[in-house]
Tab-separated table of N, CA and C in Angstrom:
chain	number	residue	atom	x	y	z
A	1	UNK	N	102.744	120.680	107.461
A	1	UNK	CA	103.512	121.902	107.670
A	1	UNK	C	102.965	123.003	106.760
A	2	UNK	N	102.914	124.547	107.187
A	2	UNK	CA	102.022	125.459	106.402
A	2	UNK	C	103.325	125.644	105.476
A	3	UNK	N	102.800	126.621	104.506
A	3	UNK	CA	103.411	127.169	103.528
A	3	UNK	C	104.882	127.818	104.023
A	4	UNK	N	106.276	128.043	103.672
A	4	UNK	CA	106.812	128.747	104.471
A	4	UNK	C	107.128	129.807	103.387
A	5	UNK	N	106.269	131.032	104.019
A	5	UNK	CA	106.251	132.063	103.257
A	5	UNK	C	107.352	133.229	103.844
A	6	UNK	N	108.323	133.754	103.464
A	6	UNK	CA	109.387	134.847	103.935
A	6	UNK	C	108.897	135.879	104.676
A	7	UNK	N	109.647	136.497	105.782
A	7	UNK	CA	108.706	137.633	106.637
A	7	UNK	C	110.007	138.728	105.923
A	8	UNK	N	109.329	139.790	105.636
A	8	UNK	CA	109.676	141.127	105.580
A	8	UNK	C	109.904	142.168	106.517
A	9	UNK	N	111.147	142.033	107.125
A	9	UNK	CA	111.343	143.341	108.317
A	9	UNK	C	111.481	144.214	108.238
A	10	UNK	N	111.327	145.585	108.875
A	10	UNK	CA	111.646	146.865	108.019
A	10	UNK	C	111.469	148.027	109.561
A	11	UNK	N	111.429	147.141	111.011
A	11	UNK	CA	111.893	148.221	111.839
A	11	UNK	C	113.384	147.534	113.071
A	12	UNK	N	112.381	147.133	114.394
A	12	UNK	CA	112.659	146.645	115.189
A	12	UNK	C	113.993	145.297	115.053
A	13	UNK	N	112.939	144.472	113.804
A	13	UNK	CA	113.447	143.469	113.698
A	13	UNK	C	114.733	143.080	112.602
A	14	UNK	N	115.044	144.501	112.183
A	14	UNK	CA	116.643	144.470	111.386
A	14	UNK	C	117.500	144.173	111.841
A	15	UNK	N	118.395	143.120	111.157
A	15	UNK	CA	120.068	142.681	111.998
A	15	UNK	C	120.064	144.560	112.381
A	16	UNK	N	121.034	143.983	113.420
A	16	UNK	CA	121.304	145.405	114.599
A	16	UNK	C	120.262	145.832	115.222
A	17	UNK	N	119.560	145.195	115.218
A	17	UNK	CA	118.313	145.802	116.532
A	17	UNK	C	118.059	145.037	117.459
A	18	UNK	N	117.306	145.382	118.590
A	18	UNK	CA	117.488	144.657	119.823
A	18	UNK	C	116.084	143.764	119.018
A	19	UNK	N	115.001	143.615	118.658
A	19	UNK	CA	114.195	142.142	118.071
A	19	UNK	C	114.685	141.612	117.951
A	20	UNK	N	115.576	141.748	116.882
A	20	UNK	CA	116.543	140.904	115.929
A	20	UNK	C	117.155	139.953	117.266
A	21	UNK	N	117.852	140.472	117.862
A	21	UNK	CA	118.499	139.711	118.703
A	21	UNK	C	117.675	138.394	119.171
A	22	UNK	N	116.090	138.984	119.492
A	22	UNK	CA	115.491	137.805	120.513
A	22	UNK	C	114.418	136.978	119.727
A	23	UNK	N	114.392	137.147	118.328
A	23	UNK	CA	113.241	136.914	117.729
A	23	UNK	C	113.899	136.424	116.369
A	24	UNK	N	114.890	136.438	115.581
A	24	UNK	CA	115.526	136.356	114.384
A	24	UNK	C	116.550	135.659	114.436
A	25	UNK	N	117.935	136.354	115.370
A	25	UNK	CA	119.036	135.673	115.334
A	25	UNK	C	118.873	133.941	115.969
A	26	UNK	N	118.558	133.845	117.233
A	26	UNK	CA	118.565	132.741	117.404
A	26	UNK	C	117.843	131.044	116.383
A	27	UNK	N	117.301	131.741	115.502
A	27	UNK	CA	116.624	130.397	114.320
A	27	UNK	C	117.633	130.271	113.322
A	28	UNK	N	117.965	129.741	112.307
A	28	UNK	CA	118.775	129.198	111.302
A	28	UNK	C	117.824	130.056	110.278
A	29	UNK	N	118.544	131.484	109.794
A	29	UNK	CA	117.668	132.024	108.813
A	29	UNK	C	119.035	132.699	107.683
A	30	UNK	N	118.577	133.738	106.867
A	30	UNK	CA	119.464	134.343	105.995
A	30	UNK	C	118.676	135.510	105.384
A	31	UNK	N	119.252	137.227	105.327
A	31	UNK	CA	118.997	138.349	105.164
A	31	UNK	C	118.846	138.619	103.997
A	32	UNK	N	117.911	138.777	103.161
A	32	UNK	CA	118.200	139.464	101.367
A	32	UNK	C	117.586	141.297	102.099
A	33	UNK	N	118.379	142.056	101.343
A	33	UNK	CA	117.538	144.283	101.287
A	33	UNK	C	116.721	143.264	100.140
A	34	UNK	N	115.657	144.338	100.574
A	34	UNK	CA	114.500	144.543	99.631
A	34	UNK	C	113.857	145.281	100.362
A	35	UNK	N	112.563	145.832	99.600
A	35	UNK	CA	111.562	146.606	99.661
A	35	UNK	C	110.061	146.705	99.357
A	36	UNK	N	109.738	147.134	99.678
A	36	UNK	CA	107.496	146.861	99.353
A	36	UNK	C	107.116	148.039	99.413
A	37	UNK	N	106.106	148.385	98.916
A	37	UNK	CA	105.245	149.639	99.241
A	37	UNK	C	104.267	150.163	100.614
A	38	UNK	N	104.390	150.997	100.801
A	38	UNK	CA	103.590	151.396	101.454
A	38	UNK	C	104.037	152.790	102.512
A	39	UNK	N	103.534	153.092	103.753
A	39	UNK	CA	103.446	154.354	104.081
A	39	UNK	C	103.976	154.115	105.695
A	40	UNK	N	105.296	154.340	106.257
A	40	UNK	CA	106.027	154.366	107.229
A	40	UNK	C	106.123	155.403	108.366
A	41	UNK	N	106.106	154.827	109.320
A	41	UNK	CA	105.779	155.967	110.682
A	41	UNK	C	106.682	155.381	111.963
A	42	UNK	N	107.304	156.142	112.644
A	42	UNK	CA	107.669	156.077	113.965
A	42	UNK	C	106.953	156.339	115.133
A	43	UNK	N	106.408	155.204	115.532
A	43	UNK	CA	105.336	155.791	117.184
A	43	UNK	C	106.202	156.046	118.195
A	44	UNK	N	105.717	156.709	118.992
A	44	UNK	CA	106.111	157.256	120.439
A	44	UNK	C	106.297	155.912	121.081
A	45	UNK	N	106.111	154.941	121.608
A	45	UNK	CA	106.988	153.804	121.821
A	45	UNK	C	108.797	153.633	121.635
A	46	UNK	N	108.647	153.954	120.156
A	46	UNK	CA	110.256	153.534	119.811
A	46	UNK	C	110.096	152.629	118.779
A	47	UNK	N	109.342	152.457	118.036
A	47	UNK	CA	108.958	151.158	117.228
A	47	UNK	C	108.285	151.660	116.007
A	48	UNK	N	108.256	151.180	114.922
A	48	UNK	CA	107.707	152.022	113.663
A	48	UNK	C	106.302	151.384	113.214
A	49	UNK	N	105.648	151.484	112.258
A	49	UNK	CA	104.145	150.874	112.193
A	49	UNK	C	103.928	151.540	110.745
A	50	UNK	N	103.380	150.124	109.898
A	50	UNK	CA	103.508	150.244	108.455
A	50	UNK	C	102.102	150.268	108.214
A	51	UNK	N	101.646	151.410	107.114
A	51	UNK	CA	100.110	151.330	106.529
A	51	UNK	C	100.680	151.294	104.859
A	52	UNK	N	99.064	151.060	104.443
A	52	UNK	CA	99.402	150.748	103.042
A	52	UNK	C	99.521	152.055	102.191
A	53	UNK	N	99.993	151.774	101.134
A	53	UNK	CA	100.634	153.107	100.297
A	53	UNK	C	101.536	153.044	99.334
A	54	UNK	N	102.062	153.908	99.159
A	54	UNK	CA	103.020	154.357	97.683
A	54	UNK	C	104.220	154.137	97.632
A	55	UNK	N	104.584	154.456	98.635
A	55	UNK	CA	106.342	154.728	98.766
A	55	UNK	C	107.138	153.640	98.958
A	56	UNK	N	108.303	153.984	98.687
A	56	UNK	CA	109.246	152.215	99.224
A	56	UNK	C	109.540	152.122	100.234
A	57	UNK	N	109.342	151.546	100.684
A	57	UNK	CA	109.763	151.051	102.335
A	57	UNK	C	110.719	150.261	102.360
A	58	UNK	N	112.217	150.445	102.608
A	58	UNK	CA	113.467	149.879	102.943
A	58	UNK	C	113.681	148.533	103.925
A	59	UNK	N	114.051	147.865	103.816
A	59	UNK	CA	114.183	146.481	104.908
A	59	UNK	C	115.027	145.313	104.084
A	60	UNK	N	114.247	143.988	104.928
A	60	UNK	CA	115.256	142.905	104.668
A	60	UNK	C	113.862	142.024	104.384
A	61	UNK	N	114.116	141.321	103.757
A	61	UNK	CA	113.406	139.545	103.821
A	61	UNK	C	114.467	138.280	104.610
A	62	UNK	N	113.526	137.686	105.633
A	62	UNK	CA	114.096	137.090	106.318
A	62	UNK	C	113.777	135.696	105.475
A	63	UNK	N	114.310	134.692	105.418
A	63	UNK	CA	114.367	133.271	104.790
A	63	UNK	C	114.274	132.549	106.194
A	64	UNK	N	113.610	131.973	107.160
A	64	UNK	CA	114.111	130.981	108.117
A	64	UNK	C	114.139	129.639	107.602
A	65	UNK	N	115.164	128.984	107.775
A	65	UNK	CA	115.233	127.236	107.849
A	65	UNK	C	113.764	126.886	108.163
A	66	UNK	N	113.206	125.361	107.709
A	66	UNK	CA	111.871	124.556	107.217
A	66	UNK	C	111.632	124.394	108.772
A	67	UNK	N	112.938	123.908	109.453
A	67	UNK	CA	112.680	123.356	110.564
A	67	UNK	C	112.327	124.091	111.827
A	68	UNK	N	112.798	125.782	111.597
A	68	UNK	CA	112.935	126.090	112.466
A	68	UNK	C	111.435	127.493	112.047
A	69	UNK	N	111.170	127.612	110.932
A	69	UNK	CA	109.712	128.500	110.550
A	69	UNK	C	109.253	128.439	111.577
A	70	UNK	N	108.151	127.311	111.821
A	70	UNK	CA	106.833	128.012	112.150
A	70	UNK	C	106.940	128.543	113.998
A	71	UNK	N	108.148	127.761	114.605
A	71	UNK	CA	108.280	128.824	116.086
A	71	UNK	C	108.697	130.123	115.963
A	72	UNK	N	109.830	130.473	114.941
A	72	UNK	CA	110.021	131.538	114.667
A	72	UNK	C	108.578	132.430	114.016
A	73	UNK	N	107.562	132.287	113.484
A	73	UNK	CA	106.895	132.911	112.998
A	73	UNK	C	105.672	132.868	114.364
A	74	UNK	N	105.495	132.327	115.159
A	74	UNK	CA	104.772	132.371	116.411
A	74	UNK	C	105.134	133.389	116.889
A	75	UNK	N	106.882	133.402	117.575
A	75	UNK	CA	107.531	134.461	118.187
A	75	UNK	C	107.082	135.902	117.660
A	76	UNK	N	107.005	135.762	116.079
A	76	UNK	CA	106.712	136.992	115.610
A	76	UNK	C	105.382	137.731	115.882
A	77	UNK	N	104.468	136.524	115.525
A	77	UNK	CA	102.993	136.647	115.948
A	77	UNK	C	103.130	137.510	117.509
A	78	UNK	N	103.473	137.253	118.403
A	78	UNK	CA	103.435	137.199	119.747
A	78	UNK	C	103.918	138.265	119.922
A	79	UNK	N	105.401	139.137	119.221
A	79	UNK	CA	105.407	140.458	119.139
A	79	UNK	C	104.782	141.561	118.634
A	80	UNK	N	104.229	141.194	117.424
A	80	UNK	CA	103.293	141.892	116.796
A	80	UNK	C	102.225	141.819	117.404
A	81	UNK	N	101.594	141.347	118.103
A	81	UNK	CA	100.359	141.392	118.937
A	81	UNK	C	99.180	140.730	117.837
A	82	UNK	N	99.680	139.745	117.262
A	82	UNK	CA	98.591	139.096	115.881
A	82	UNK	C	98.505	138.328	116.212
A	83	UNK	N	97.040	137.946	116.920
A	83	UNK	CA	96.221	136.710	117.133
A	83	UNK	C	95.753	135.836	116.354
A	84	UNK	N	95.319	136.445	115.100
A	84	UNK	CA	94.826	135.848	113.910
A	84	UNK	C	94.032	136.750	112.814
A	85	UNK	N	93.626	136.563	111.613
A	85	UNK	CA	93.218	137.011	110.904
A	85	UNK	C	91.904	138.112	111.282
A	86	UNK	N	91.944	139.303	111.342
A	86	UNK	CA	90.520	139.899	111.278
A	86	UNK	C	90.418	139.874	113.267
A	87	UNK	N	91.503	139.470	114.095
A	87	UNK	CA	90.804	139.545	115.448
A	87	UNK	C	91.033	140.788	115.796
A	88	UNK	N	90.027	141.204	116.492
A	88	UNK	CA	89.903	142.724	117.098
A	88	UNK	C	91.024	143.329	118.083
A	89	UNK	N	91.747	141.733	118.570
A	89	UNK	CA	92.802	142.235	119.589
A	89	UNK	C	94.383	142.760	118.623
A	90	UNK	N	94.209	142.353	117.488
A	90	UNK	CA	95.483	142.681	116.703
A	90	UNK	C	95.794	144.045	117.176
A	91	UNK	N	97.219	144.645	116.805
A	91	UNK	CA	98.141	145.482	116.753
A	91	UNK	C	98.313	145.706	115.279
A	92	UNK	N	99.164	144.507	115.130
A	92	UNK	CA	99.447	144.813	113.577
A	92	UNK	C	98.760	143.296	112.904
A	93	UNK	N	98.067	143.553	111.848
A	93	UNK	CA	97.980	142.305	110.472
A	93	UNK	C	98.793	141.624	109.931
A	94	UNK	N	99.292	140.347	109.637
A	94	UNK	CA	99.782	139.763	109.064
A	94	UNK	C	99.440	139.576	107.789
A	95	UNK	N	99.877	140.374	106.741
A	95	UNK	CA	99.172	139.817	104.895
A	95	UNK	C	100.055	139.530	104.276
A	96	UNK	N	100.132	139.297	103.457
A	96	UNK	CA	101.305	138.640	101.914
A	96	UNK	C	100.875	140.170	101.097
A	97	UNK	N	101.821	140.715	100.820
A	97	UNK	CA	102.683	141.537	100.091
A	97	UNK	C	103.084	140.727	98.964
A	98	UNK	N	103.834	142.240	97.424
A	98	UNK	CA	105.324	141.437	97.265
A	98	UNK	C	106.182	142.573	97.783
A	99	UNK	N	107.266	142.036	97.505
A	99	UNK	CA	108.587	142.976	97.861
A	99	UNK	C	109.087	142.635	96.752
A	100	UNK	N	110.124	143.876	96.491
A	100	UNK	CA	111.210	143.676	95.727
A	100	UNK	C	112.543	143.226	96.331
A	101	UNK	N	113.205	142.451	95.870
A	101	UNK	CA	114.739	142.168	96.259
A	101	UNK	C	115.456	143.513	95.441
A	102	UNK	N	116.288	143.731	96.573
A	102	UNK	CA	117.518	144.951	95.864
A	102	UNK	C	118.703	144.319	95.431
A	103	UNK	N	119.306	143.054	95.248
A	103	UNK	CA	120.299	142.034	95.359
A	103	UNK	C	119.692	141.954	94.213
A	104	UNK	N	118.910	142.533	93.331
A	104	UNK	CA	118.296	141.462	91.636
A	104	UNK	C	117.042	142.549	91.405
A	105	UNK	N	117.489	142.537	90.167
A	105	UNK	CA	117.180	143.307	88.621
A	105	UNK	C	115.353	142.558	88.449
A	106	UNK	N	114.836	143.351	88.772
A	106	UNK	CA	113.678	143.193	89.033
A	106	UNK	C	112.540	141.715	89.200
A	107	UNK	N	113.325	141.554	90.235
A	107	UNK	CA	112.916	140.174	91.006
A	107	UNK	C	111.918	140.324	92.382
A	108	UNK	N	110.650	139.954	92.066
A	108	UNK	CA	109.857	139.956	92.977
A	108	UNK	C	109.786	138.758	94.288
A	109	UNK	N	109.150	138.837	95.314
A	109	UNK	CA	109.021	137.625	96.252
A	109	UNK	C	107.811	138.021	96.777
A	110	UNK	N	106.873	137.116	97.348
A	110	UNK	CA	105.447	137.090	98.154
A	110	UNK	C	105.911	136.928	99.504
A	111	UNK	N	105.630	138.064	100.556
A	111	UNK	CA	106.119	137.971	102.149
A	111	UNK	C	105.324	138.778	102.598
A	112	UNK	N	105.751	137.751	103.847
A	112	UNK	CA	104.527	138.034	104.932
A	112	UNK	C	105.041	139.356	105.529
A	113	UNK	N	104.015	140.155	105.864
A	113	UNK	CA	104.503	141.723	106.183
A	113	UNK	C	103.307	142.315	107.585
A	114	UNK	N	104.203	142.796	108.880
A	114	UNK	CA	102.553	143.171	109.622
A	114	UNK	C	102.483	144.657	109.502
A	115	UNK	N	101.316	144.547	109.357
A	115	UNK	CA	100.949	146.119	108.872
A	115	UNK	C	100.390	146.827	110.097
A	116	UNK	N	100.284	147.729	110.906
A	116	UNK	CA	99.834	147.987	111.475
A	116	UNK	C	98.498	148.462	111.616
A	117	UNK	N	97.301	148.198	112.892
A	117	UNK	CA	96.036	148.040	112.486
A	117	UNK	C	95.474	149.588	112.568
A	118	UNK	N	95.673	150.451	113.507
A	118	UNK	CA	94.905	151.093	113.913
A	118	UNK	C	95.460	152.918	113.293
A	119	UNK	N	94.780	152.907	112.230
A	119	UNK	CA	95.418	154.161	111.265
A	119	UNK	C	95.246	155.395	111.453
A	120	UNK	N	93.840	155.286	112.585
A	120	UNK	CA	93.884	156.589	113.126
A	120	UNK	C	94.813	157.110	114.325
A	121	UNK	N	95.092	156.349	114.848
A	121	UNK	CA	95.782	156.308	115.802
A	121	UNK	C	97.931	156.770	115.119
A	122	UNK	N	97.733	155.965	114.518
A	122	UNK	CA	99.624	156.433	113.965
A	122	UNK	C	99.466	157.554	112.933
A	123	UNK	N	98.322	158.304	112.588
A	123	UNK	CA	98.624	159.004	111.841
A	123	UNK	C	98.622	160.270	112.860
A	124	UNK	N	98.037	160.010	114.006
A	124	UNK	CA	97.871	161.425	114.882
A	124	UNK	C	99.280	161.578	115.993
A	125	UNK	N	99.727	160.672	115.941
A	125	UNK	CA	100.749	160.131	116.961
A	125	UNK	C	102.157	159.536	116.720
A	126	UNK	N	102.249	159.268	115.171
A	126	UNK	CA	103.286	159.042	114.550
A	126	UNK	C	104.311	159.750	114.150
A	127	UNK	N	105.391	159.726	113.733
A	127	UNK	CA	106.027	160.821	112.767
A	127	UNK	C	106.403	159.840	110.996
A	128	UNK	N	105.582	160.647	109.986
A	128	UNK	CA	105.717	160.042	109.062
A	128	UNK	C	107.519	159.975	108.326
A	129	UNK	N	107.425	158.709	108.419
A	129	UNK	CA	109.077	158.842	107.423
A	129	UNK	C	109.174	158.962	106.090
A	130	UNK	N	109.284	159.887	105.017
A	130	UNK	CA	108.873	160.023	103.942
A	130	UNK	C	109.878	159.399	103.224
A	131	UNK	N	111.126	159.041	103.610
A	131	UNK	CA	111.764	158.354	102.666
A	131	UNK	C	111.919	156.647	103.068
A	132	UNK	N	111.151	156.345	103.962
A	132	UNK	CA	110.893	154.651	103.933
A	132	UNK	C	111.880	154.073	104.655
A	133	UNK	N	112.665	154.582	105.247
A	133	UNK	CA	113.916	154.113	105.984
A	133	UNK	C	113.831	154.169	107.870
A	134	UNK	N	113.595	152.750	107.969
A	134	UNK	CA	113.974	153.273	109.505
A	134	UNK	C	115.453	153.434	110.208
A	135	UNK	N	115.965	152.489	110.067
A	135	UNK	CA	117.339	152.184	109.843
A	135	UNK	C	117.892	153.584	110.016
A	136	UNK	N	117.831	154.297	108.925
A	136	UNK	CA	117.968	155.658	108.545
A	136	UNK	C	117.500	156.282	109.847
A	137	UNK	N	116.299	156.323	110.060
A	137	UNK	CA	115.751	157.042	110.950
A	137	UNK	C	116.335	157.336	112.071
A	138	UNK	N	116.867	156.123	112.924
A	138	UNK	CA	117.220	155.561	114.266
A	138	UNK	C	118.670	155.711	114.043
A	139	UNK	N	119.293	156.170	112.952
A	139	UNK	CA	120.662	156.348	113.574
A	139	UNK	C	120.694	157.700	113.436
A	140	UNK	N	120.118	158.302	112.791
A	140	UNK	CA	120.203	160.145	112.273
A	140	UNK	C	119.426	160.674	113.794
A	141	UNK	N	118.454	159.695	114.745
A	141	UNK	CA	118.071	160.057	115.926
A	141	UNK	C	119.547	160.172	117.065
A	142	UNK	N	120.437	158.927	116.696
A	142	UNK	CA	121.097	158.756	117.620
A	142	UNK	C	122.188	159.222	117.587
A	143	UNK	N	122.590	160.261	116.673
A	143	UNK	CA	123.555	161.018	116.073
A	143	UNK	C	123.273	161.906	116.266
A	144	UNK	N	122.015	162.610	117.257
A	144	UNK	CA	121.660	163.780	117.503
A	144	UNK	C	122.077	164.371	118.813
């Protein structure tokens, strides 16, 4: 059995989103807020796409049960469009990060995070979120 390393969500796949529903809820898992660095965007899709960078980026760390990891982390693969390391067909990368937990006084964790691949592309076509929040984003949209 591989390592079971924590996935870091921070759009689609937040309790209250429709991922969540088809990709998260159904496995035996548990939610910590936390946060990681880097540089946040909303594509024209409806879906957000993470590059590397400075800023905090708002989300959750997902914990799944031993038993139920590695289908749940396929599923993920399979949304993210991540074939494997370095393949040309990726969307987004799968790397190990850390994050911070917000639940604890400066407590780090190593999680798996997909980054999105193609930077020229979301920076021309994106809208940058400067304060790291999608969450934020998508309800201040839907309140409009």
């Amino acid at each position: 059995m591989k390592e079971s390393v924590p996935i870091f969500v921070y759009g689609s796949l937040l309790k209250g989103f429709w991922n969540y529903e088809h990709y998260i809820l159904p496995y035996e898992h548990r939610n910590v807020p936390a946060q990681i660095k880097g540089e946040l965007y909303h594509l024209p899709p409806g879906y957000p796409g993470l590059l590397a960078g400075t800023n905090d980026i708002r989300g959750e760390i997902v914990y799944f049960s031993p038993q139920t990891y590695e289908k749940a982390l396929a599923g993920l693969d399979e949304l993210e469009d991540f074939y494997g390391t370095g393949d040309a067909r990726n969307e987004y990368e799968r790397i190990i990060l850390p994050a911070r937990l917000l639940d604890a006084i400066e407590k780090e964790e190593r999680v798996y995070v997909y980054r999105y691949v193609d930077e020229l592309y979301i920076k021309q076509s994106g809208i940058r979120l400067k304060d790291g929040d999608w969450r934020k984003y998508m309800q201040e949209r839907q309140a409009e």
